[in-house]
Structure formats: structure tokens, C-alpha cells
Tab-separated table of C-alpha atoms in Angstrom:
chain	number	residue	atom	x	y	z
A	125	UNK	CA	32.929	64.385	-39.358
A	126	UNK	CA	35.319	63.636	-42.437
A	127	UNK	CA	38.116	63.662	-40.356
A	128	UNK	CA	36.661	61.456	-37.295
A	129	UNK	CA	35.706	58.973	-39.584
A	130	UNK	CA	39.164	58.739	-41.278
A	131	UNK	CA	41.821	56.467	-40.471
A	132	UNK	CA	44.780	58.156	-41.509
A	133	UNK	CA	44.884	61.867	-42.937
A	134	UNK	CA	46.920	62.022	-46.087
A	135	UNK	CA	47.989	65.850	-47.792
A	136	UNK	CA	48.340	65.982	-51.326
A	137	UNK	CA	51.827	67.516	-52.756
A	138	UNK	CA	49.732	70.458	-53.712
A	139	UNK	CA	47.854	71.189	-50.630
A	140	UNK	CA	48.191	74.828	-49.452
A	141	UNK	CA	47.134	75.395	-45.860
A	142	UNK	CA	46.743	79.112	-46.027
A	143	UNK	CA	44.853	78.827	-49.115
A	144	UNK	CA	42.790	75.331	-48.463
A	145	UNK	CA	42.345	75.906	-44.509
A	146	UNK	CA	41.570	72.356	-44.582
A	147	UNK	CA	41.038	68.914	-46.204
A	148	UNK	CA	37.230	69.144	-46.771
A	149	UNK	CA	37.860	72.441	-48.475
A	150	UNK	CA	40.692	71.106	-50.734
A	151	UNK	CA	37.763	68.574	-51.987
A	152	UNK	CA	35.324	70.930	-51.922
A	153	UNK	CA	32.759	68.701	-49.367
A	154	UNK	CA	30.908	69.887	-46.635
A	155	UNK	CA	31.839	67.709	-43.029
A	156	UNK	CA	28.364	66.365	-42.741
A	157	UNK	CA	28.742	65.131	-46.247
A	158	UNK	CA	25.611	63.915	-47.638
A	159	UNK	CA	23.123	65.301	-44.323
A	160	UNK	CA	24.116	68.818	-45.862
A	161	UNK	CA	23.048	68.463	-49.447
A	162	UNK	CA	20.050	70.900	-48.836
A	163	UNK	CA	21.840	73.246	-46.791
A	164	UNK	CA	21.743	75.923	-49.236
A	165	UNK	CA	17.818	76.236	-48.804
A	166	UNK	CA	18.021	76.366	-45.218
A	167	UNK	CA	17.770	72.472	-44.650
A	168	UNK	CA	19.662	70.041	-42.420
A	169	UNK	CA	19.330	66.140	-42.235
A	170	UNK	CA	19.150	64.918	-38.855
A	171	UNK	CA	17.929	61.708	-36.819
A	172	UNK	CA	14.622	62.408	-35.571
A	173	UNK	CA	12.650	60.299	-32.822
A	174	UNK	CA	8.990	60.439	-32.839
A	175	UNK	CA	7.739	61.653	-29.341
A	176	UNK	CA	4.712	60.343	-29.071
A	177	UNK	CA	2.514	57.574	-30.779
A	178	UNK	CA	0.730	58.868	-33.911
A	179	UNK	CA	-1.420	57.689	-36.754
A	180	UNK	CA	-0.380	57.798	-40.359
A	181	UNK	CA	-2.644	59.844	-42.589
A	182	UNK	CA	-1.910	57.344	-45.575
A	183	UNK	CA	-1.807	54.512	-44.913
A	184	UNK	CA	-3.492	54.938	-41.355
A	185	UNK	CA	-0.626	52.766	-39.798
A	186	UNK	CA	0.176	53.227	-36.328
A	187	UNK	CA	3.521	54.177	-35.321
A	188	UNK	CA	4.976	53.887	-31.936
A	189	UNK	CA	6.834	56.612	-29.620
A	190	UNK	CA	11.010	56.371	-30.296
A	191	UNK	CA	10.754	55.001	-33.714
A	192	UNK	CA	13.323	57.099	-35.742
A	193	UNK	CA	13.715	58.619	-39.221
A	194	UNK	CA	15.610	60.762	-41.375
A	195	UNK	CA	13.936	64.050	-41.283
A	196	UNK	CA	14.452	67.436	-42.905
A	197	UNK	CA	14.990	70.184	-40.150
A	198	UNK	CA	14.349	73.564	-40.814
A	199	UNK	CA	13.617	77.100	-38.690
A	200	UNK	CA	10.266	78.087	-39.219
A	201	UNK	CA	9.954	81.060	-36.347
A	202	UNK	CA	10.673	81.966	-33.025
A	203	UNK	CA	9.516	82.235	-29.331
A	204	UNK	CA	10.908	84.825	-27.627
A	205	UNK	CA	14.508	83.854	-28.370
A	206	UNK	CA	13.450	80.387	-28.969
A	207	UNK	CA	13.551	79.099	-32.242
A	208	UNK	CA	11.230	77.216	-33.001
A	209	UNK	CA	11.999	73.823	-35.849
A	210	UNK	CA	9.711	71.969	-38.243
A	211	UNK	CA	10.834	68.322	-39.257
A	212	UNK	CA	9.743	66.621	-42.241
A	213	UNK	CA	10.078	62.625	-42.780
A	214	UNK	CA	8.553	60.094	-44.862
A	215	UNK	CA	6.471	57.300	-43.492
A	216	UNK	CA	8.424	53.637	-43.793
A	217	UNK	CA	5.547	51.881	-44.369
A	218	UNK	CA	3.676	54.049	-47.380
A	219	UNK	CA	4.669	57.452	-49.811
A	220	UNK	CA	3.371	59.725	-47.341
A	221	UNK	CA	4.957	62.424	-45.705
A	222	UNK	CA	3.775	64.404	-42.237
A	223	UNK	CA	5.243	67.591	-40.439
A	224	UNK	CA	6.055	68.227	-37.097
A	225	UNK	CA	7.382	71.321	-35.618
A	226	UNK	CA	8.139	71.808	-31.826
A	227	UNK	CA	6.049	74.245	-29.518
A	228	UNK	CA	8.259	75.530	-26.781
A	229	UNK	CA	5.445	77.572	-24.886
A	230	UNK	CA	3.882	74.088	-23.786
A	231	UNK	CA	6.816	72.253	-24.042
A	232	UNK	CA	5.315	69.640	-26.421
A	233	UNK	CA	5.845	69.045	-30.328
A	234	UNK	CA	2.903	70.307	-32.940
A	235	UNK	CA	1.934	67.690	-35.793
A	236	UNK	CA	1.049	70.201	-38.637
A	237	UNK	CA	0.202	67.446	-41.490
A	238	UNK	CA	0.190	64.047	-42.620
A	239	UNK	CA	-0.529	62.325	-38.835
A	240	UNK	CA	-2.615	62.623	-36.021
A	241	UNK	CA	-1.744	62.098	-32.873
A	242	UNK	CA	-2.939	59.126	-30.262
A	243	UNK	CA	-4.637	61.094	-27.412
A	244	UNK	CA	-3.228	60.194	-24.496
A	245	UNK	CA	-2.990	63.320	-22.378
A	246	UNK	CA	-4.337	64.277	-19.080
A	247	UNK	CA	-4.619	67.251	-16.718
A	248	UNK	CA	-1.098	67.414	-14.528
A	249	UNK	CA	-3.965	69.293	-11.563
A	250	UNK	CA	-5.980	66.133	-11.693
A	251	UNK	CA	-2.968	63.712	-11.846
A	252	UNK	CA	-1.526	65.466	-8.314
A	253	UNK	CA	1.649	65.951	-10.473
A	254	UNK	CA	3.412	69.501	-10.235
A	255	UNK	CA	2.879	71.969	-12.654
A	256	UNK	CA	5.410	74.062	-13.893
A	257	UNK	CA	4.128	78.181	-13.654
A	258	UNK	CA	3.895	79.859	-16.475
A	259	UNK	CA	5.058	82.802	-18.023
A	260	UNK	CA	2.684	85.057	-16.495
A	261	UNK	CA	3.106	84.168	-12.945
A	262	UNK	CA	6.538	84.014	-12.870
A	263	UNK	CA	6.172	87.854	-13.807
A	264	UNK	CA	3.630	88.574	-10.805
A	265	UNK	CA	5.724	86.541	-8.547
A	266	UNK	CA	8.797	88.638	-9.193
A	267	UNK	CA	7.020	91.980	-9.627
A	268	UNK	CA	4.122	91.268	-6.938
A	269	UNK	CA	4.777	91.529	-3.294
A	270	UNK	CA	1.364	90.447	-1.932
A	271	UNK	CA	0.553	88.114	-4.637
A	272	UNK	CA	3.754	86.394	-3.409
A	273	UNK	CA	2.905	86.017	0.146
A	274	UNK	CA	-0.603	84.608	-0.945
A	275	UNK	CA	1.472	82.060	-2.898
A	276	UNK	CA	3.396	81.217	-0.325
A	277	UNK	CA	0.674	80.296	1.913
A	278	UNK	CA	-0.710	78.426	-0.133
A	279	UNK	CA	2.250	76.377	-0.998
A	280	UNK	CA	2.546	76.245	2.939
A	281	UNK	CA	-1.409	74.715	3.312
A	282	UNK	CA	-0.234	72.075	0.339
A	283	UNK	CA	2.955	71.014	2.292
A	284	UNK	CA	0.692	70.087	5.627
A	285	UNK	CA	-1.832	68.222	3.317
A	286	UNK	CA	0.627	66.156	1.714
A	287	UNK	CA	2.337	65.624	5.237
A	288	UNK	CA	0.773	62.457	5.801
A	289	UNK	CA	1.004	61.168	2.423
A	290	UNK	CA	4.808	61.732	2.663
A	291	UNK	CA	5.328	59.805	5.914
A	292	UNK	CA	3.253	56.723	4.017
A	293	UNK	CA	5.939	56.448	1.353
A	294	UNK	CA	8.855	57.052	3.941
A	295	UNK	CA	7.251	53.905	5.996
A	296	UNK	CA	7.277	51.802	3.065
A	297	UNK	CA	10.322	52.555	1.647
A	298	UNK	CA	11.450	51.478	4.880
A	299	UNK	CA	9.854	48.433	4.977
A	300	UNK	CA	11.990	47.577	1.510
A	301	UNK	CA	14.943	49.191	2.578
A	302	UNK	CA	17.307	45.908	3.235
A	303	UNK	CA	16.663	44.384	-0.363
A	304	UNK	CA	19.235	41.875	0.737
A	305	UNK	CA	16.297	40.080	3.783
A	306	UNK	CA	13.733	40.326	1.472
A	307	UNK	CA	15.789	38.321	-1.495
A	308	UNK	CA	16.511	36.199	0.690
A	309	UNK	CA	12.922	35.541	2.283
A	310	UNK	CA	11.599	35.743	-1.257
A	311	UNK	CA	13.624	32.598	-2.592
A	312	UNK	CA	12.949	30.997	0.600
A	313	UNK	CA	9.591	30.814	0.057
A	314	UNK	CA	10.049	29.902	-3.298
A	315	UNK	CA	12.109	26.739	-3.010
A	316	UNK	CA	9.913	25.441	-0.354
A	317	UNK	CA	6.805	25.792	-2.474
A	318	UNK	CA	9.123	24.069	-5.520
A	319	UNK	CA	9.986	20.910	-3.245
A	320	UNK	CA	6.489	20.205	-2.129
A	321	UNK	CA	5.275	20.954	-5.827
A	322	UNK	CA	7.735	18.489	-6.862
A	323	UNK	CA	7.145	15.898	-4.087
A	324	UNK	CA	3.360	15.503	-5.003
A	325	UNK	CA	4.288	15.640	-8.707
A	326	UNK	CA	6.309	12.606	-7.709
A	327	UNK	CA	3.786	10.935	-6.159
A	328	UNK	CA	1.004	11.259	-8.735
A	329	UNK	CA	3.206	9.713	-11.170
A	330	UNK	CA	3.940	6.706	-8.847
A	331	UNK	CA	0.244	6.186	-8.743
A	332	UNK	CA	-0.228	6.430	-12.486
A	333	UNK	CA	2.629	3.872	-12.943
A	334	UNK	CA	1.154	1.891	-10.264
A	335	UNK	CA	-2.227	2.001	-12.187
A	336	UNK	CA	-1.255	2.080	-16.137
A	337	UNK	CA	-3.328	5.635	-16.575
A	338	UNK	CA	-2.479	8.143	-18.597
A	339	UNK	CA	-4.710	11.085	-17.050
A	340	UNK	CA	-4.092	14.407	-15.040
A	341	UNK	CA	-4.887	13.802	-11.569
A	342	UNK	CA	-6.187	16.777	-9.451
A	343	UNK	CA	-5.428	18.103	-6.070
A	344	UNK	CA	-7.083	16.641	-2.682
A	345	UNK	CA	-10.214	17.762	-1.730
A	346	UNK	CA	-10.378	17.380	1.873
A	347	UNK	CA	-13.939	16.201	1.362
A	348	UNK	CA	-12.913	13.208	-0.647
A	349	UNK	CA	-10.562	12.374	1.370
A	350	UNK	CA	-12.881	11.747	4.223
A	351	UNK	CA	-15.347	9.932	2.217
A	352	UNK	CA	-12.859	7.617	1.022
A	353	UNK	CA	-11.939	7.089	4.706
A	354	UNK	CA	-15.251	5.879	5.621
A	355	UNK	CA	-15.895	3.153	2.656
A	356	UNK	CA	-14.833	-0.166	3.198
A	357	UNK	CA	-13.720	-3.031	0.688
A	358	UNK	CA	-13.798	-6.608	0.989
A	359	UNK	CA	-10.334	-8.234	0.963
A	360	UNK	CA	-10.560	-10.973	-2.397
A	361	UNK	CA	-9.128	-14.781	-1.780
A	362	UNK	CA	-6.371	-15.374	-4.049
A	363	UNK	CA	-6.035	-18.174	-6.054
A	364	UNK	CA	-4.133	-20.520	-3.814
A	365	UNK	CA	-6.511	-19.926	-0.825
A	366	UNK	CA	-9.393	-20.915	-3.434
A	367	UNK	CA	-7.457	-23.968	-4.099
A	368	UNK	CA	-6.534	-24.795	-0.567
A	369	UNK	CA	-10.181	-23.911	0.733
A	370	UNK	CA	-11.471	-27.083	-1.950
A	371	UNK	CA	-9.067	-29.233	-0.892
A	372	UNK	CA	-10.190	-28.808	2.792
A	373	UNK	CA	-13.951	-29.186	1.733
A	374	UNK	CA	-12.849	-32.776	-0.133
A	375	UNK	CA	-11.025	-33.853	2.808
A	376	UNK	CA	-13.615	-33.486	4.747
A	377	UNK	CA	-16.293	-34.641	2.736
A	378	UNK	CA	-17.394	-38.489	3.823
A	379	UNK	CA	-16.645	-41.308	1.590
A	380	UNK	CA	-20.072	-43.200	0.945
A	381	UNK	CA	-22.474	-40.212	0.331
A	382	UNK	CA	-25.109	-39.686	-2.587
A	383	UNK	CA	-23.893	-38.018	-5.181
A	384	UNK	CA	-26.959	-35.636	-5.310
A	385	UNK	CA	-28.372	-34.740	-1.749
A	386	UNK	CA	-30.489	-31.598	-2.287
A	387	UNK	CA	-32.448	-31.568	0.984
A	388	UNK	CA	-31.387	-32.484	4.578
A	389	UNK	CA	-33.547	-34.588	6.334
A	390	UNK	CA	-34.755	-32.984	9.668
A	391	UNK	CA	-37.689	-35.432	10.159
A	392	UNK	CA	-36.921	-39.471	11.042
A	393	UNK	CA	-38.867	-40.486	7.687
A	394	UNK	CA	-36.162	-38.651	5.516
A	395	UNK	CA	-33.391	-39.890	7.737
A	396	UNK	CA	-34.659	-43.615	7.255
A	397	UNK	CA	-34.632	-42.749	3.673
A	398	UNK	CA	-30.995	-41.655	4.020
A	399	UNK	CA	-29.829	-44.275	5.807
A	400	UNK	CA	-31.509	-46.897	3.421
A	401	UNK	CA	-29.517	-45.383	0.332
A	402	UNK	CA	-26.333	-45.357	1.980
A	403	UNK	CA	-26.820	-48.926	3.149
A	404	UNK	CA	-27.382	-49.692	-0.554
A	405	UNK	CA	-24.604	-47.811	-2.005
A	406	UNK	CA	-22.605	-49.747	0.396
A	407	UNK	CA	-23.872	-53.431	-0.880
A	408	UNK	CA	-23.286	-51.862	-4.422
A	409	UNK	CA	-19.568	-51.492	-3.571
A	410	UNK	CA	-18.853	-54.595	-1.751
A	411	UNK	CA	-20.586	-56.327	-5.042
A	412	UNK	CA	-18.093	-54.517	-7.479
A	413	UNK	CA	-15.231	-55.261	-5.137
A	414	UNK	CA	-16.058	-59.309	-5.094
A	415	UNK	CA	-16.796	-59.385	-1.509
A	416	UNK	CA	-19.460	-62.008	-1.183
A	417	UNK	CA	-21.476	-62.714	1.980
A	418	UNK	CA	-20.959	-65.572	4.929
A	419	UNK	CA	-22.835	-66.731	7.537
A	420	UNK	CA	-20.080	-66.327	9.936
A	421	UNK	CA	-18.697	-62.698	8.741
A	422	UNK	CA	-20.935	-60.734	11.138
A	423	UNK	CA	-18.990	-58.733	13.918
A	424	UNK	CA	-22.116	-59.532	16.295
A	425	UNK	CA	-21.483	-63.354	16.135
A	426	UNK	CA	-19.414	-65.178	18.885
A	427	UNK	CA	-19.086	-68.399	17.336
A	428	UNK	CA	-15.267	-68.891	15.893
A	429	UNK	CA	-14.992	-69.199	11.937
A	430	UNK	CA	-13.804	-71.587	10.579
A	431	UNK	CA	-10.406	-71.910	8.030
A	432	UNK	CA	-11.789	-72.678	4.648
A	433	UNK	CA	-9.190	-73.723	1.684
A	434	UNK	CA	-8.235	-70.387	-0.595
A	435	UNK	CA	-9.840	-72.055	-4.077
A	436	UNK	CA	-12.428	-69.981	-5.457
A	437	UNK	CA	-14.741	-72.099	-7.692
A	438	UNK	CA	-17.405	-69.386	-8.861
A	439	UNK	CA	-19.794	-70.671	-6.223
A	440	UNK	CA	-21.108	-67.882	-3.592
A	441	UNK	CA	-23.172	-68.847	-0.763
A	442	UNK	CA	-25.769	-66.134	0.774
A	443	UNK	CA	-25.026	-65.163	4.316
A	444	UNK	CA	-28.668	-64.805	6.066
A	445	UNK	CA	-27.155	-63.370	8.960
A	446	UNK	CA	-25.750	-60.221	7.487
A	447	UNK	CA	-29.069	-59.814	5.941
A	448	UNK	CA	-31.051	-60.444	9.437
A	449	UNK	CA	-28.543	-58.000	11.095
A	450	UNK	CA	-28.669	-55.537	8.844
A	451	UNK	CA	-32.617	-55.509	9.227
A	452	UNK	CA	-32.060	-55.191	12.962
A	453	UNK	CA	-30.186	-52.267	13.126
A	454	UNK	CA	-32.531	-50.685	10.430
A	455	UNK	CA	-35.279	-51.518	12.871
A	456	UNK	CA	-33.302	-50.141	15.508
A	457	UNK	CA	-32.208	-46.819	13.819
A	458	UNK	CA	-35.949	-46.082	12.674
A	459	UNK	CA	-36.908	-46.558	16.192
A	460	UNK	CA	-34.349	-44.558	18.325
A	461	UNK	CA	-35.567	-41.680	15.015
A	462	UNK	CA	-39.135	-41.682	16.082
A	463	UNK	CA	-38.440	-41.754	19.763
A	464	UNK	CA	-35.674	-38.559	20.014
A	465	UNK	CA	-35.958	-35.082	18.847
A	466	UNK	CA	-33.995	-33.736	15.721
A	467	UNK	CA	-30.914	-33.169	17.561
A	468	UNK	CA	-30.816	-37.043	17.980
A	469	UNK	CA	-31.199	-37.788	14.737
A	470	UNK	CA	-28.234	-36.365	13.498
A	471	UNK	CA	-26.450	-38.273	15.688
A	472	UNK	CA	-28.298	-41.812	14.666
A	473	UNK	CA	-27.115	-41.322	11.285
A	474	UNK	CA	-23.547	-41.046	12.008
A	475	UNK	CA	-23.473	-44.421	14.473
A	476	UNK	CA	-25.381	-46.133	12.000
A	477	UNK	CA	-22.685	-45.031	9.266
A	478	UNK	CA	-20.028	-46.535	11.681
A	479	UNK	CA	-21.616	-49.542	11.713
A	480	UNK	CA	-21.382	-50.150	7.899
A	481	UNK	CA	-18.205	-48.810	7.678
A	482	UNK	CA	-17.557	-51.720	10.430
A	483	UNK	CA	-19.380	-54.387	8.477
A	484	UNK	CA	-17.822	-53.405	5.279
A	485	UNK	CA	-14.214	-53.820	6.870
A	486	UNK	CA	-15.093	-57.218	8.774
A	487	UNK	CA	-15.738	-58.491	4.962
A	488	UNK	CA	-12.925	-57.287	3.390
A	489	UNK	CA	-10.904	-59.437	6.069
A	490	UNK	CA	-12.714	-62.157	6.153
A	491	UNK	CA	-12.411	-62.356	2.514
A	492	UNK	CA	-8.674	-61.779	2.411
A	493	UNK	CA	-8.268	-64.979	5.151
A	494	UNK	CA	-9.988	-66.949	2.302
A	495	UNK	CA	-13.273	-67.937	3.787
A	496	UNK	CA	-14.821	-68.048	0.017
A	497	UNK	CA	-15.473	-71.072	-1.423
């Protein structure tokens, strides 16, 4: 071991090989150096490796199969011309020490103190494994004639049972015998399942962008997916159809109308009523324009009108035929209402509209010819 370890072997001036023999003896060390300190009482250090779990008796700690110590090895007996070893160690984790020897009948190691051992044994019979004969057998098989033949059938009746059970693991190993295919198939599968992972993951986070939500979504149920097909929503106006939609509704809105019409009139007494307020709305207009009235200014006369000088000298004169017209065609209106059904009066309201729309005009030009005085 000495030597092994050294780099470079150096001889003294006063070493004598055929009295030294060798370097170690020259210094008066043993090879193993300090694993043979106790080799005078019959003790070796070695490198032991526990063989099986086990429980320390003092602290109660459990220590694992193939942890290793530094144990004291020494020949306690023999079996047959087996020896047979006991190794001592010290636990690493308290002051205790346990014993182990080894048991060569049973092939197994012996804890004699300081440990117990964590059963986990079972019956090689009731495991199908094989079991090694013994001692005893091996004696009778070599020794025994007919106690060999009566083995052997037996061992033939096990063959035949476990026939079947052979061909099963042939067939499968078959099955994985190109390992190359099934790699290959295996990470196939794989990266297909890893793209369409990845393209829903993709798509749930456009939605969440889309929406501003921070939460998990789930998978599809094919359930919701079908009730979602069959609701309906209603499509919202945006704000410039609003705005176009009221500008439509004002164009089309007439010019002289009551401010406040909360009923329409369906019978001719309402649509008299109607007619009478527009009529006055109109007069209310013409007053705040400065149109005033002339005798001559109705569209129903035939006699010519005459040129009148443009001076305006505060002085209106009241035109009684507007007023007798106007009474006429109230007359008439209220008549035609009573006479016709309600589709008829819708369309008396709108001629007699026309009609003041008419008058209204034929004032404004007669006033702009200068007919005023």
C-alpha cells in the first residue's frame, strides 16, 4: 500500500536488502499503515457497507442499505471451511456501537447487537423465485438414485407449467425489440401533443389580451359550446348611427308643429283642434316677422293688385278677406272630417297644412313688392 501510494521510492545509504527485505520494514510500519493498528489482537480495519436497512438501538435512527463505515473485522468461527466474520462500527449519528457477523448457511448477515433490522423479507416459494437446495438435498441428489428421478420429474411438470408464461415474455419482448420505432413513435406523439398544447395556450392568451383578464381559462366543454351556439345578441348602434338616425328624425320633422303633441287625433273633433293651433301658430309667426294683412294678398282672389309706394308709415290696415278665407277653409276642413272615415282625416290635415304654408308664402311676397302702407 506504502509503496502504491508513493511517488518516487528513495533507499537510505544504510539500507540493507538482505537484512531490511524491504522499505516498510526498514521503518518498521505495517503496509496497511494505520487499518493494522489492532492487528496484534486479531483485528483488521476495513470499509464495510451495511446490507440491509436497520434501526439504531441508540439513537433509534434509521440507516439505509450501502451506507458505509469503518468497521473492526474479526474471525469469530467457522462453517464447514467457511469462516465466518463479525464487524464492529460506530453509529455516525450517536456513541453507539452494533455488531454484525455474516451467516454463510443462509447466505445473509446476523445483527448480534446494537440494531435491529427493517423486516423486509419474504418467502422465495411464494415469490415464484428459485430457490437454491440446500445442503441436505444436494447430498440425496448425489447419493440417491430414485430420489433423483422423482426430482427430475418434477422439475419436468414445472418446465410445462411455466411454458406458457415463458412464451408471454418472449411475445413482449418482441413487441419492444426495435427500440429504435418505438423512440421514434414515442416523440412523435409527443411533439404533436406539445404543438396543439401550445396552439390553444396561444389562443387563450389572445383572448385574455383581447379582454384585459387576468384569470385561468379552462378547456371546452362540448356542452358549452353548443349552448353558446344557440344564444343570440343584439348588434348595439354606434355612436355615429345614433347621431345620423337624429338627424334623419329632424329632417323629417315638419316645420310649424306644437311643441308638445301627446295624443294623435283619430276623431275629426281633435283634428279640428289640431288644425286650429297650427293655423294660430302660423298668424303668431307672420306677426313676429312684420307681415301684416291686405285685402288683395289672398291666392283665391282674381282681381290684379295694385303697386303701392315702398314707405312704411306705422299704419297697418286689416285684410277681411284673409280672415273670411281662412274661416272658409276651416269650415271646409271640419266638414270633409265629419263626412270621411279616419283614413281621410289624415289626409285633410296635410292639404289644409299646404294651404297655410301657401298663404304664408303669398304674404311674404306681397310684402317684399311693397304693398304696405
Amino acid at each position: 500500500m506504502g509503496e502504491r501510494k508513493g511517488v518516487n521510492k528513495y533507499y537510505p545509504p544504510d539500507f540493507d536488502p538482505a537484512k531490511h527485505k524491504s522499505l516498510d520494514k526498514y521503518r518498521g510500519t505495517h503496509p496497511l499503515r494505520e487499518r493494522a493498528r489492532k492487528l496484534h489482537m486479531g483485528i483488521l480495519i476495513i470499509r464495510f457497507e451495511m446490507p440491509y436497512n436497520i434501526w439504531c438501538g441508540g439513537c433509534n435512527s434509521h440507516i439505509g442499505m450501502g451506507v458505509r463505515y469503518n468497521a473492526e473485522k474479526s474471525k469469530v468461527g467457522m462453517y464447514y471451511t467457511t469462516p465466518i466474520y463479525k464487524f464492529r462500527m460506530k453509529c455516525h449519528l450517536c456513541d453507539n456501537h452494533f455488531e454484525i457477523k455474516t451467516d454463510p448457511q443462509n447466505h445473509d448477515y446476523v445483527i448480534i447487537s446494537g440494531a435491529r433490522r427493517k423486516e423486509q423479507r419474504w418467502d422465495p416459494k411464494e415469490n415464484e423465485q428459485i430457490v437454491p437446495e440446500d445442503k441436505a438435498s444436494q447430498k440425496k441428489l448425489a447419493t440417491d438414485a430414485m430420489y433423483k428421478l422423482e426430482h427430475g420429474v418434477d422439475d419436468k411438470a414445472k418446465i410445462k407449467a411455466t411454458i406458457p408464461s415463458l412464451r408471454q415474455i418472449e411475445q413482449i419482448q418482441s413487441q419492444y425489440k426495435d427500440d429504435y420505432m418505438l423512440n421514434k413513435l414515442a416523440r412523435q406523439k409527443f411533439r404533436g401533443e406539445k404543438k396543439s398544447i401550445k396552439i390553444a395556450k396561444d389562443a387563450d392568451n389572445a383572448l385574455l389580451a383581447r379582454s384585459s383578464l387576468d384569470i385561468e381559462l379552462v378547456e371546452e366543454n362540448p356542452e358549452d359550446v353548443r349552448l353558446a351556439g344557440l344564444m343570440k345578441y343584439s348588434i348595439t348602434e354606434s355612436y355615429e348611427e345614433k347621431q345620423k338616425q337624429k338627424r334623419e328624425e329632424i329632417e323629417a320633422r315638419p316645420l310649424f308643429q306644437a311643441k308638445s303633441p301627446t295624443t294623435t287625433a283619430t276623431s275629426p273633433t281633435d283634428i279640428k283642434q289640431l288644425t286650429n293651433k297650427d293655423t294660430s301658430h302660423a298668424l303668431e309667426i307672420k306677426k313676429k316677422l312684420g307681415i301684416g294683412s291686405r285685402t288683395n294678398s289672398s291666392p283665391f282672389s282674381t282681381a290684379t293688385v295694385a303697386k303701392r309706394s315702398n314707405v312704411n308709415f306705422g299704419i297697418v290696415r286689416k285684410d277681411k278677406t284673409m280672415n273670411d278665407t281662412n274661416e272658409k277653409i276651416h269650415d271646409k276642413s271640419a266638414s270633409s272630417l265629419n263626412s270621411n272615415d279616419d283614413d281621410q282625416c289624415s289626409d285633410t290635415v296635410i292639404q289644409t297644412k299646404n294651404a297655410l304654408n301657401c298663404l304664408i308664402s303669398s304674404y311674404a311676397e306681397s310684402d317684399s313688392s311693397g304693398s304696405d302702407v
